[in-house]
mmCIF file of C-alpha atoms in Angstrom:
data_model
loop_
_atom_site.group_PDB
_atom_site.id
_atom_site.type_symbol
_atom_site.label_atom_id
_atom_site.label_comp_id
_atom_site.label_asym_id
_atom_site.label_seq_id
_atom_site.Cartn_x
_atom_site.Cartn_y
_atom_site.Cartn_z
ATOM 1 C CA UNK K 1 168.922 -134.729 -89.526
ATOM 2 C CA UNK K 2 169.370 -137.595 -91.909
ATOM 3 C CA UNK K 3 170.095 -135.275 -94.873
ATOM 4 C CA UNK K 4 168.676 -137.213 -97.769
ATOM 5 C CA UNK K 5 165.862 -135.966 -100.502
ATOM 6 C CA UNK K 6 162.331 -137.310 -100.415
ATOM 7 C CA UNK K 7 160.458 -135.943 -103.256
ATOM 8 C CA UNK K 8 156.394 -137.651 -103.512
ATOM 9 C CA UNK K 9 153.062 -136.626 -105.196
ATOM 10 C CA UNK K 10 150.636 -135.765 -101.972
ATOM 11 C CA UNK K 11 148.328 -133.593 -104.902
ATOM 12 C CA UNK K 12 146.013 -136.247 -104.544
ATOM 13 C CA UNK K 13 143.586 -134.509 -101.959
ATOM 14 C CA UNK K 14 142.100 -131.674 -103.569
ATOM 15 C CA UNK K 15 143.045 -128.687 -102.150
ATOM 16 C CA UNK K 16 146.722 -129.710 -103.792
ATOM 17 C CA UNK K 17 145.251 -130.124 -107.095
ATOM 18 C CA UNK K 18 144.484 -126.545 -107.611
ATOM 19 C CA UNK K 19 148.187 -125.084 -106.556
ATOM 20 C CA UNK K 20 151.540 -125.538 -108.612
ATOM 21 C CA UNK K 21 153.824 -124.605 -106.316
ATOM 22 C CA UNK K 22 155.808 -127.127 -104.209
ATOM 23 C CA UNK K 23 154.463 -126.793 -100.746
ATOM 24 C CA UNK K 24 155.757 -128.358 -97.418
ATOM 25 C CA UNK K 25 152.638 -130.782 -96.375
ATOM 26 C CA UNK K 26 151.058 -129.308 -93.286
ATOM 27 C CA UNK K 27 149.755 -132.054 -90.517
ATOM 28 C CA UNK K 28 147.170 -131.691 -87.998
ATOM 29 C CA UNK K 29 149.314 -131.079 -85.376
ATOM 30 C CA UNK K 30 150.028 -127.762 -87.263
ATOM 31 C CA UNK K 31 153.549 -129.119 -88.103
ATOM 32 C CA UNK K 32 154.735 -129.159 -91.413
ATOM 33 C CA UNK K 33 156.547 -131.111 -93.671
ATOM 34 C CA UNK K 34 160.349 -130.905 -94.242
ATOM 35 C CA UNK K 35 160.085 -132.142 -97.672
ATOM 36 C CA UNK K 36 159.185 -130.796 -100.379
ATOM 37 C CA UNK K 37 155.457 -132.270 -101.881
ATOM 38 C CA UNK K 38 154.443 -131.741 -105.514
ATOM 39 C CA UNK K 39 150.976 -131.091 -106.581
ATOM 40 C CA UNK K 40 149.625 -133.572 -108.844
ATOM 41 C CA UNK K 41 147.431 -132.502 -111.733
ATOM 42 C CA UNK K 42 143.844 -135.033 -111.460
ATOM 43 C CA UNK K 43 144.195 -134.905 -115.399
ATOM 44 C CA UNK K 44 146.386 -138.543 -115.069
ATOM 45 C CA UNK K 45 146.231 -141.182 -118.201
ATOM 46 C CA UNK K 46 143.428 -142.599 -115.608
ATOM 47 C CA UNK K 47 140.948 -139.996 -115.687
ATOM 48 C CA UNK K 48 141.376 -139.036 -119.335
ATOM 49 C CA UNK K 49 141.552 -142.204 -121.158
ATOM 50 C CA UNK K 50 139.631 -144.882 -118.429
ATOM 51 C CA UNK K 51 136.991 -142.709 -117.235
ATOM 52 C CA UNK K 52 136.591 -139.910 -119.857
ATOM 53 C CA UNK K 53 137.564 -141.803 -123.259
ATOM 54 C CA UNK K 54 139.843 -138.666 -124.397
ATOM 55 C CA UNK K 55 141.153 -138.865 -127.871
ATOM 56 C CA UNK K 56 144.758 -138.554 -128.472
ATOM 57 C CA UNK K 57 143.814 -134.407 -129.124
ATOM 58 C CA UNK K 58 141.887 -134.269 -126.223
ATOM 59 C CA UNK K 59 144.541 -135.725 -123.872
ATOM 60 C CA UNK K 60 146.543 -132.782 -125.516
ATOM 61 C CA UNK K 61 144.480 -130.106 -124.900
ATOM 62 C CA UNK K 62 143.734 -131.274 -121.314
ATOM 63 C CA UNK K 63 147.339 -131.219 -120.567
ATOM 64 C CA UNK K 64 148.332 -128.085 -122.217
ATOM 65 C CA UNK K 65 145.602 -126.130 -120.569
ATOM 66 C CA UNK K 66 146.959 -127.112 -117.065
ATOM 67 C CA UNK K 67 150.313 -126.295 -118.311
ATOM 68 C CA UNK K 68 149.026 -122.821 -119.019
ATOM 69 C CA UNK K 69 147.695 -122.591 -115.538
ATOM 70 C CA UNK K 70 150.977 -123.121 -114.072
ATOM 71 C CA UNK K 71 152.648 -121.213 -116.180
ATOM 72 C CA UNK K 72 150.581 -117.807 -114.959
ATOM 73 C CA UNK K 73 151.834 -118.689 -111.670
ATOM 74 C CA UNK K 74 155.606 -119.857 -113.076
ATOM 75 C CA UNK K 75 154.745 -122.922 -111.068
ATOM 76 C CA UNK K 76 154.803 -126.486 -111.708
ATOM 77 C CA UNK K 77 152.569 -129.459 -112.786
ATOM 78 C CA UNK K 78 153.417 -133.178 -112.624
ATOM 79 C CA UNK K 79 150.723 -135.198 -114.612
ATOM 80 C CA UNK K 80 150.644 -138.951 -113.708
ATOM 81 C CA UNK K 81 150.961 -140.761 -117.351
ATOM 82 C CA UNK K 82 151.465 -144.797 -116.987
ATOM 83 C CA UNK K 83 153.783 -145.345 -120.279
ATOM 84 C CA UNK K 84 151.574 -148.264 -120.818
ATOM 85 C CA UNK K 85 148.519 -146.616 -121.473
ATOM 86 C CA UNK K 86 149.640 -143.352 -122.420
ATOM 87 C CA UNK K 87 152.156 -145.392 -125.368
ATOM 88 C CA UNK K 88 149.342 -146.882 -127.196
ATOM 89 C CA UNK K 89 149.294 -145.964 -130.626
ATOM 90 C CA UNK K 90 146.089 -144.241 -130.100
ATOM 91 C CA UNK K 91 147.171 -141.980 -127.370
ATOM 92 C CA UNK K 92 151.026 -141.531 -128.175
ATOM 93 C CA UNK K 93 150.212 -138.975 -130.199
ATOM 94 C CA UNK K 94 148.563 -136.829 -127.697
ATOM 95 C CA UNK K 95 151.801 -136.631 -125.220
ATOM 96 C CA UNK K 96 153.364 -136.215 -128.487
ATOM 97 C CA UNK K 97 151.346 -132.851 -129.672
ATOM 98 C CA UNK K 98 150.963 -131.693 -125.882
ATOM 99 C CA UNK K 99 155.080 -132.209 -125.804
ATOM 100 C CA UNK K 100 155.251 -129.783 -128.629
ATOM 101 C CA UNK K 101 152.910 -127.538 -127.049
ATOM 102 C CA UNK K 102 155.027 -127.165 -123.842
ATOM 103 C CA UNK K 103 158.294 -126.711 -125.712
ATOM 104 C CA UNK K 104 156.413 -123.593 -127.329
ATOM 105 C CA UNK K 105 155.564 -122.832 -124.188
ATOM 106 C CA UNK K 106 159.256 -122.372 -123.053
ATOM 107 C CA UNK K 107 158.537 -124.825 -120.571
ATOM 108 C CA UNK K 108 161.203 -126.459 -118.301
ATOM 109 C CA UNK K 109 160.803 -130.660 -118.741
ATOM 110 C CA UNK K 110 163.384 -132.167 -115.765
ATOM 111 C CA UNK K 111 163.165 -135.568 -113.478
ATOM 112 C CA UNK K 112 161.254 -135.105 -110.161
ATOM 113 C CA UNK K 113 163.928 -134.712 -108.291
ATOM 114 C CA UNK K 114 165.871 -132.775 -110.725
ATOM 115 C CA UNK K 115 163.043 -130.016 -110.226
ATOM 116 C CA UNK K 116 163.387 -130.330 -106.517
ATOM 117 C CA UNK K 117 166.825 -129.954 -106.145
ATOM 118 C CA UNK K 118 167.102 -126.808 -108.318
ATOM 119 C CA UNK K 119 164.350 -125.095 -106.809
ATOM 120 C CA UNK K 120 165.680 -125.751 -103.443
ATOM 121 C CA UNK K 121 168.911 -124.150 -104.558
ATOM 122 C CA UNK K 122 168.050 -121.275 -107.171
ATOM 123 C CA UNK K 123 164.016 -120.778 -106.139
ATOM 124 C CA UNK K 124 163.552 -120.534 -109.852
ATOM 125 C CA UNK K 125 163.620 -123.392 -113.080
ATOM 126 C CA UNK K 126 166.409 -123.559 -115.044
ATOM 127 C CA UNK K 127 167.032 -121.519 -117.944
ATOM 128 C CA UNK K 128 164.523 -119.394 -116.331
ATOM 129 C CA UNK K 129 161.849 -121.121 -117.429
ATOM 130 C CA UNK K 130 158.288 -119.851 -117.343
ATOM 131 C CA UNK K 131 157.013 -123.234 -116.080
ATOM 132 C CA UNK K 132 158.227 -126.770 -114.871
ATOM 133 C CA UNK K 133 155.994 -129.806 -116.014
ATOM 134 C CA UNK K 134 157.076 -133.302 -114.686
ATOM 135 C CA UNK K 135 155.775 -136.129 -116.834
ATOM 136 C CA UNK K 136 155.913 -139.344 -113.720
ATOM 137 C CA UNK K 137 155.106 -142.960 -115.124
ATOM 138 C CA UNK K 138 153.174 -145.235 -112.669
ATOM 139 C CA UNK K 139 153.641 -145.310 -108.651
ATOM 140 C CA UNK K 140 157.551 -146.841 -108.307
ATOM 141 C CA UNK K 141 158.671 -144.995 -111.445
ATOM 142 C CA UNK K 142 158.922 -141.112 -111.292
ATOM 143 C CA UNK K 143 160.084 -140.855 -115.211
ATOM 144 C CA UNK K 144 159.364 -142.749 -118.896
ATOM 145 C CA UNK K 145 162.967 -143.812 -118.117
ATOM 146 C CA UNK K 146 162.726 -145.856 -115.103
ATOM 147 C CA UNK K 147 159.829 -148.060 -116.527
ATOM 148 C CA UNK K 148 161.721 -148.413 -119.874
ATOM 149 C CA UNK K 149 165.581 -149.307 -117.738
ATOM 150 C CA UNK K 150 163.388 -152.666 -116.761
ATOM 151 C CA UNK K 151 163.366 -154.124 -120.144
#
């Protein structure tokens, strides 16, 4: 009705965690959604470096094994990575190897809302792509670019 694009993360609850498609959000009314939602990998900077004290290889190997997930499925996964934590010198390096990892992967890197729109359109990723992986920064910035166009 008001014809604009709303593209969020609802992956948080669980059951979202484990599917890398985009998925309309179903309420309890047995309604759903009429935009699109994006699961949301739980492997965020959060979990990996706060909680779980992953080495820059780690966080690499954590990511590139959900990557590998989607791909079977030629889905998508968005990992949550706040630039500030995830830029450290002692973690750079892991979105750095798992980076290298998904371009061997022939995956598909885009914006959010790049993904969304060509999905909508083309129900495949560009270049036919095997798998889409969206890298979001913290909760008001869905790329590394946003949070660095404040500085």
């Amino acid at each position: 009705k008001f014809d604009f694009l709303w593209d969020i993360g609802i992956g948080y609850q669980q059951p979202y965690q484990e599917t890398h498609q985009f998925f309309n959000y179903k309420f309890n009314n047995g309604k759903k959604s009429t935009y699109t939602c994006i699961p949301l990998s739980k492997w965020s900077d959060d979990l990996m470096i706060d909680r779980y004290k992953f080495s820059a290889k780690q966080i690499a190997k954590a990511l590139t094994i959900q990557l590998k997930k989607a791909k079977e499925e030629n889905g998508v996964v968005m990992f949550d990575l706040h630039p500030i934590r995830i830029g450290r010198k002692e973690y750079i390096n892991g979105l750095n190897l798992f980076l290298e990892q998904a371009n061997k992967h022939n995956a598909w890197i885009p914006s959010v809302t790049e993904a969304v729109e060509y999905w909508r359109k083309h129900k495949s990723w560009k270049h036919n792509a095997p798998v889409c992986c969206l890298l979001t920064g913290d909760i008001d910035n869905f790329t590394f670019w946003d949070y660095l166009r404040r500085f």
